Coordinates of C-alpha atoms in Angstrom, one line a residue:
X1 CA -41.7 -27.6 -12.7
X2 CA -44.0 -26.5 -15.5
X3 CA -41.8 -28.8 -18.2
X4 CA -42.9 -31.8 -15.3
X5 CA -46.1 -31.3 -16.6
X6 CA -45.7 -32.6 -20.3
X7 CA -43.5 -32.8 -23.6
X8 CA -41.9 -30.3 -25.7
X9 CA -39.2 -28.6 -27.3
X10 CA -35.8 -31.2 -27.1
X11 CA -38.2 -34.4 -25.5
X12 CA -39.4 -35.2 -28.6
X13 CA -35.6 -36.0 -30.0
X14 CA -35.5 -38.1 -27.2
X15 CA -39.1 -39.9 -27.0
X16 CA -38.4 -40.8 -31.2
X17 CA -34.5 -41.7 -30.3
X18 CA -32.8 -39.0 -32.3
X19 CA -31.2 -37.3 -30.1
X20 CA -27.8 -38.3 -27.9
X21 CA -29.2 -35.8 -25.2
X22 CA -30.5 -38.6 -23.1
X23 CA -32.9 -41.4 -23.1
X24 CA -36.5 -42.5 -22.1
X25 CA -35.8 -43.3 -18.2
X26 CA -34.0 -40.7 -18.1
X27 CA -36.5 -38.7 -19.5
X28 CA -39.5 -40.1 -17.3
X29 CA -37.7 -39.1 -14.2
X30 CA -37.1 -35.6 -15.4
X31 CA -40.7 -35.8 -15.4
X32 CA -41.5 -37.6 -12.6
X33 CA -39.2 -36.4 -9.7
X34 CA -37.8 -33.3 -11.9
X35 CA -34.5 -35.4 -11.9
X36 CA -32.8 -33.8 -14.8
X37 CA -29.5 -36.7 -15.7
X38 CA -26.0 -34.8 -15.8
X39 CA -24.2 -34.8 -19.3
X40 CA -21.1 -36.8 -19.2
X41 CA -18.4 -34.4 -19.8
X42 CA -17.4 -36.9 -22.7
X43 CA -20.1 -36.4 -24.6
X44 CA -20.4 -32.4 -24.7
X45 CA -18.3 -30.0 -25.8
X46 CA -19.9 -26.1 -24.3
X47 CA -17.5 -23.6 -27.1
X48 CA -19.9 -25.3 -29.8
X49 CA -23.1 -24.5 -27.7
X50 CA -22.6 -21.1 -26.5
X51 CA -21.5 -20.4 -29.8
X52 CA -24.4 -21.5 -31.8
X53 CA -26.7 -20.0 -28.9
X54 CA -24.9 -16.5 -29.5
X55 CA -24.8 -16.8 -33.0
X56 CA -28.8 -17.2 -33.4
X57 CA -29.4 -13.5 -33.4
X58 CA -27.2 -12.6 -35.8
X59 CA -29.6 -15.7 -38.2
X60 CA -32.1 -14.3 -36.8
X61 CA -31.1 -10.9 -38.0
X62 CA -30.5 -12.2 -41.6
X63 CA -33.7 -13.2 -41.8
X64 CA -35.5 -10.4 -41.0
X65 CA -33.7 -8.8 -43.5
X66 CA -34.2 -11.5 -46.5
X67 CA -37.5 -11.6 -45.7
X68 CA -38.6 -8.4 -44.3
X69 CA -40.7 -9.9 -41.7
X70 CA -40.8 -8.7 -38.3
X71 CA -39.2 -10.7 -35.5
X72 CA -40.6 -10.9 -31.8
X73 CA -37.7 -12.9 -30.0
X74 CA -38.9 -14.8 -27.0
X75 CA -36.7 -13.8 -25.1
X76 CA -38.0 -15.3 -21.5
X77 CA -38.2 -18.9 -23.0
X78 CA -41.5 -18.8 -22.6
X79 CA -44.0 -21.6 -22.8
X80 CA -47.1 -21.9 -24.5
X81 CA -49.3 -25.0 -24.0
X82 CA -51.7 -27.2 -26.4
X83 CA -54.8 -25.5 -26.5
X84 CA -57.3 -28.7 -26.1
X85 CA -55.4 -29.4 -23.2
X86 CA -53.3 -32.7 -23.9
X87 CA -49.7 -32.5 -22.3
X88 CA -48.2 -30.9 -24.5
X89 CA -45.8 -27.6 -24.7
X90 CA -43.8 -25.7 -27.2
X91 CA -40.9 -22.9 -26.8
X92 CA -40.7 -20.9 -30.2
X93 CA -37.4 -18.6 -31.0
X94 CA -40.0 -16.0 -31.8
X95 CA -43.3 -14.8 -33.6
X96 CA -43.6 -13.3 -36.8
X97 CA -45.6 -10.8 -38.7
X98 CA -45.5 -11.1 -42.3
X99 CA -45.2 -8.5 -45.1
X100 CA -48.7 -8.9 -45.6
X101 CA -50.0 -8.9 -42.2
X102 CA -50.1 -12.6 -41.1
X103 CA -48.8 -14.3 -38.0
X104 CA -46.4 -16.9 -38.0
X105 CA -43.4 -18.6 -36.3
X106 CA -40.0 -18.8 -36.6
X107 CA -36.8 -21.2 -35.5
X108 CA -33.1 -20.1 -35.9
X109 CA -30.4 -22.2 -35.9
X110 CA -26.3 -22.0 -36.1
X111 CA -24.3 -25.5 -36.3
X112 CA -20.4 -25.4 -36.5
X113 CA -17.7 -28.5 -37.0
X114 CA -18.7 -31.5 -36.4
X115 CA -22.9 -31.0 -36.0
X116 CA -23.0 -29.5 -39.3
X117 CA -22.6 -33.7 -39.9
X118 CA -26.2 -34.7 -38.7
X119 CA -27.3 -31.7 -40.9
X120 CA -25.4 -33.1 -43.9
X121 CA -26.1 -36.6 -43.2
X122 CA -30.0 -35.7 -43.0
X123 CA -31.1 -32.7 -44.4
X124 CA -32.6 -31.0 -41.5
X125 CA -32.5 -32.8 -38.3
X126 CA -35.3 -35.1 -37.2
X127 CA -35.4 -33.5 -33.7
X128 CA -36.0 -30.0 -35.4
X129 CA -38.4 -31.2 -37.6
X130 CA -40.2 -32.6 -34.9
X131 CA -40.4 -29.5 -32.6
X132 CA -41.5 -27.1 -36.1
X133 CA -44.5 -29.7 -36.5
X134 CA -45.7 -29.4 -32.8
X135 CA -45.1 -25.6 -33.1
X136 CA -47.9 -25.4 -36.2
X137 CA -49.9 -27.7 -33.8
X138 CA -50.6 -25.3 -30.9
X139 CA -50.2 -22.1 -32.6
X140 CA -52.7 -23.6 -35.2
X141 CA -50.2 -22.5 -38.2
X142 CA -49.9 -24.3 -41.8
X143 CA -46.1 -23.3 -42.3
X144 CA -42.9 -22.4 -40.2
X145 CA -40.0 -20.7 -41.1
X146 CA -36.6 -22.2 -40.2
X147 CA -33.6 -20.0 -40.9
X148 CA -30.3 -21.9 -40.2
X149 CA -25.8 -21.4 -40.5
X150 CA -23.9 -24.1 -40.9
X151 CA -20.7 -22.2 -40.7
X152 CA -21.1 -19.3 -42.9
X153 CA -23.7 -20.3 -45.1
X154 CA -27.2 -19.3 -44.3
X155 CA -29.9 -21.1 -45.3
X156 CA -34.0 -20.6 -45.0
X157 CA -36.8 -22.6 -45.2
X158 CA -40.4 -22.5 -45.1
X159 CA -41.9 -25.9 -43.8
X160 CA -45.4 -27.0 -44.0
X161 CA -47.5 -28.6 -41.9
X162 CA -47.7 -32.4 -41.6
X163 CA -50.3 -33.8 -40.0
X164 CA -49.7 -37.3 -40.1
X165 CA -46.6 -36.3 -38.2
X166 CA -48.2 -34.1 -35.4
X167 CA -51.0 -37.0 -34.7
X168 CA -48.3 -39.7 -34.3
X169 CA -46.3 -37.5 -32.1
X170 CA -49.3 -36.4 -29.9
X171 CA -49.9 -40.6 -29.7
X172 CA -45.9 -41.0 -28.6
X173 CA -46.3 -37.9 -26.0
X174 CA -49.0 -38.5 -24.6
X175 CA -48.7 -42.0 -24.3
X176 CA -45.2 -41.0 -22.1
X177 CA -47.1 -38.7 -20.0
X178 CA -49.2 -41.5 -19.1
X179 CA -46.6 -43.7 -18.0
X180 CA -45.5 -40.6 -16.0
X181 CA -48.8 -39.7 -14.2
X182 CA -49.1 -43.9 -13.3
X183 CA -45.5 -44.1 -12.1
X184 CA -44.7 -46.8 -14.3
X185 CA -41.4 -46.3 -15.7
X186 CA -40.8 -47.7 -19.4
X187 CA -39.4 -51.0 -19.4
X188 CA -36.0 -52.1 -21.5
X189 CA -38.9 -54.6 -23.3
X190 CA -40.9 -51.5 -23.8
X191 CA -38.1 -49.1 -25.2
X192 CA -37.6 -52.0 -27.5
X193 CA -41.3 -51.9 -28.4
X194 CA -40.9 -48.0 -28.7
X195 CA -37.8 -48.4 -30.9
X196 CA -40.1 -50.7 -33.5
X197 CA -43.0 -48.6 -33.3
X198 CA -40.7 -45.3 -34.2
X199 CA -38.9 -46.9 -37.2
X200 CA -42.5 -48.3 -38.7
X201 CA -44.5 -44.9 -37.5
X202 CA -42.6 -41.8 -37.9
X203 CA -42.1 -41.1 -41.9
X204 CA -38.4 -40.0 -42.8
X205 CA -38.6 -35.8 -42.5
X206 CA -35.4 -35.3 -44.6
X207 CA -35.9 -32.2 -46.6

């Protein structure tokens, strides 16, 4: 019920249509009736998921290790909402300490086969990109670490925060949520107006 109540973590992939996961109807009755579409059987394949989802400690792991940081998993998947109260919500792998003392916030990844392709094809995903940014934006942070696999290799970045980004999202979201709290579903014309407004708004966020 409590993801009813606004947009985080994978939604943004699907509000700036860069994710396969599902689309904007389908979306606005997830939040509307808490109608959540099945995946096609076609379309997913669950060895590659459960596999990257156990594999994350073991990134996870790594990094603490490279970098020396400690890791606080969060291991109930637990929420943690905008603080100026816009409908917004985020669900970070885990909170950092820093060498030196400082908080922070970290997101661990493991791709194998054929999604190391979207990694290939654009550095690091849009999608992820997306969720790191509103991360900094309710926790208040300027960077974010991202450690990642893509098979064997491990891979760690530090990414900064974009503001430019994080407003235009917030104007996406929350725009959504109001077509959600006025039961006015998003028409095919209006996708289409989406679809223009995502290709001239959101930058590229290859890195």
């Amino acid at each position: 019920i409590d993801r009813q109540r606004g947009i985080g973590g994978s939604d943004w992939g699907i509000l700036t249509r860069c994710s396969k996961w599902g689309s904007i109807p389908d979306l606005y009755f997830e939040k509307r009736d808490g109608v959540v579409k099945p995946e096609p059987a076609k379309l997913i394949n669950r060895i590659p998921l459960e596999r990257g989802h156990l594999m994350e400690p073991l990134v996870a792991r790594i990094f603490a290790e490279e970098t020396g940081c400690q890791v606080f998993h969060n291991a109930k998947n637990m929420m943690t909402w905008d603080p100026t109260g816009l409908p917004i919500f985020v669900t970070p792998d885990a909170m950092l300490i820093y060498p030196d003392g400082t908080r922070g916030g970290a997101e661990f990844k493991y791709s194998v086969g054929r999604g190391i392709q979207k990694w290939l094809d654009e550095g690091v995903p849009r999608m992820y990109v997306q969720q790191i940014q509103m991360c900094m934006h309710v926790y208040g942070f300027d960077r974010w670490e991202l450690a990642y696999m893509l098979n064997d290799d491990y891979n760690h970045l530090t990414l900064t925060r974009d503001q430019e980004m994080i407003d235009q999202l917030i104007v996406v979201g929350c725009d959504f949520m109001n077509h959600v709290a006025n039961g006015t579903i998003p028409t095919i014309e209006k996708e289409e107006e989406w679809d223009r407004f995502m290709r001239t708004s959101i930058k590229d966020t290859s890195i």
